[in-house]
Amino acid sequence: MGALSQNTAILLAITICWALTVCDAVVSIPAGPLKSRNCTEHLNSLKDSSGKIAGNETWIPKCDADGTYADTQMKRKSGLKFCVSKDGNILVAPQRSLSACDCPRKRFEKFQTGNFDGYIHRCDTDFTYAVLQFNPLTNATLCLMKEGDVIEAYSGPQIVACKCPRTWYEAKTSPLPDRYTPQCHPDGTFKLIQCHRGRGCWCANSEGEQISKILPETQADRLPCQ
Ligand SMILES: *[C@@H]1O[C@H](CO)[C@@H](O)[C@H](O)[C@H]1NC(C)=O
Ligand SMILES: *[C@@H]1O[C@H](CO)[C@@H](O)[C@H](O)[C@H]1NC(C)=O
Ligand SMILES: *[C@@H]1O[C@H](CO)[C@@H](O)[C@H](O)[C@H]1NC(C)=O
């Protein structure tokens, strides 16, 4: 893609992002002109004739097999991790704790290509995927797991909240014996009465927190939930 169309795409993306107020302050769009580097060549340029890398290099890039940059990189001395695009642009500055770079990279690639496929992913402050994503093209809300998997059962125009679906999905996909699975309304909100089979029922608030005493399931209709 040419520099002009790339810049246009980014400007457009920023404008759209602003207009929808789905912007995410933590994932930066590289400020200067975008550079594009080949990771394998970058790595090789740091090696001397015997293939060694000087001890004072602050960053030894980690490359994927195709010669692009791995999404998560690490500063050599401090061990701080940071996120880069496939072509080496820094997307998230070095962090003390950083578990994933998928979301920042996904965001950047949408900005870079201008192909939003309806929406731009929002990332959480820990750089994983934000739980609630909105697609203005279809008016659908999608609930996502931290790793980016769409919770299909709770995605669509009727969805207004995603906290319950994410907890529900977590419980469903790693069923421990006697694990409590929250009960969600079809719109993704927590049901007012939550029950744990064999343990009883209680009232929950909109965050799913228990706000009443627990009664046996047979007496659940006596709970003052509202
Ligand atoms: C590392 O040290 C060498 C020799 O002392 C010096 O020439 C080089 O510029 C240094 N590189 C960095 C990245 O500081
Ligand atoms: C990066 O460079 C290497 C070696 O020159 C080459 O094999 C590889 O295909 C290049 N990768 C990309 C993504 O340009
Ligand atoms: C999305 O919602 C807006 C506002 O309610 C409406 O104008 C628009 O037609 C809807 N788009 C779709 C694809 O349903």
mmCIF file of N, CA, C and O and ligand atoms in Angstrom, residues 38 40-41 66-68, ligand 2:
data_model
loop_
_atom_site.group_PDB
_atom_site.id
_atom_site.type_symbol
_atom_site.label_atom_id
_atom_site.label_comp_id
_atom_site.label_asym_id
_atom_site.label_seq_id
_atom_site.Cartn_x
_atom_site.Cartn_y
_atom_site.Cartn_z
ATOM 1 N N ASN A 38 11.872 -5.518 7.890
ATOM 2 C CA ASN A 38 11.835 -6.973 7.844
ATOM 3 C C ASN A 38 12.581 -7.466 9.084
ATOM 4 O O ASN A 38 13.743 -7.130 9.310
ATOM 5 N N THR A 40 13.686 -10.430 10.093
ATOM 6 C CA THR A 40 14.859 -11.294 9.898
ATOM 7 C C THR A 40 16.077 -10.448 9.518
ATOM 8 O O THR A 40 17.184 -10.655 10.031
ATOM 9 N N GLU A 41 15.842 -9.468 8.630
ATOM 10 C CA GLU A 41 16.959 -8.614 8.220
ATOM 11 C C GLU A 41 17.421 -7.727 9.374
ATOM 12 O O GLU A 41 18.621 -7.507 9.551
ATOM 13 N N ASP A 66 8.045 -16.278 8.840
ATOM 14 C CA ASP A 66 7.957 -15.598 7.535
ATOM 15 C C ASP A 66 8.768 -14.306 7.481
ATOM 16 O O ASP A 66 8.689 -13.570 6.509
ATOM 17 N N GLY A 67 9.542 -14.022 8.534
ATOM 18 C CA GLY A 67 10.391 -12.831 8.514
ATOM 19 C C GLY A 67 9.733 -11.597 9.093
ATOM 20 O O GLY A 67 10.341 -10.534 9.137
ATOM 21 N N THR A 68 8.476 -11.705 9.538
ATOM 22 C CA THR A 68 7.812 -10.576 10.187
ATOM 23 C C THR A 68 8.100 -10.617 11.695
ATOM 24 O O THR A 68 8.575 -11.626 12.220
HETATM 25 C C1 LIG B 2 12.409 -10.951 5.178
HETATM 26 O O1 LIG B 2 13.684 -11.177 4.678
HETATM 27 C C2 LIG B 2 14.022 -12.554 4.539
HETATM 28 C C3 LIG B 2 15.495 -12.638 4.185
HETATM 29 O O2 LIG B 2 15.875 -11.607 3.340
HETATM 30 C C4 LIG B 2 13.115 -13.182 3.517
HETATM 31 O O3 LIG B 2 13.393 -14.570 3.382
HETATM 32 C C5 LIG B 2 11.677 -13.028 3.969
HETATM 33 O O4 LIG B 2 10.777 -13.514 2.999
HETATM 34 C C6 LIG B 2 11.362 -11.557 4.227
HETATM 35 N N1 LIG B 2 10.042 -11.504 4.823
HETATM 36 C C7 LIG B 2 9.174 -10.520 4.582
HETATM 37 C C8 LIG B 2 7.853 -10.622 5.263
HETATM 38 O O5 LIG B 2 9.414 -9.589 3.845
#
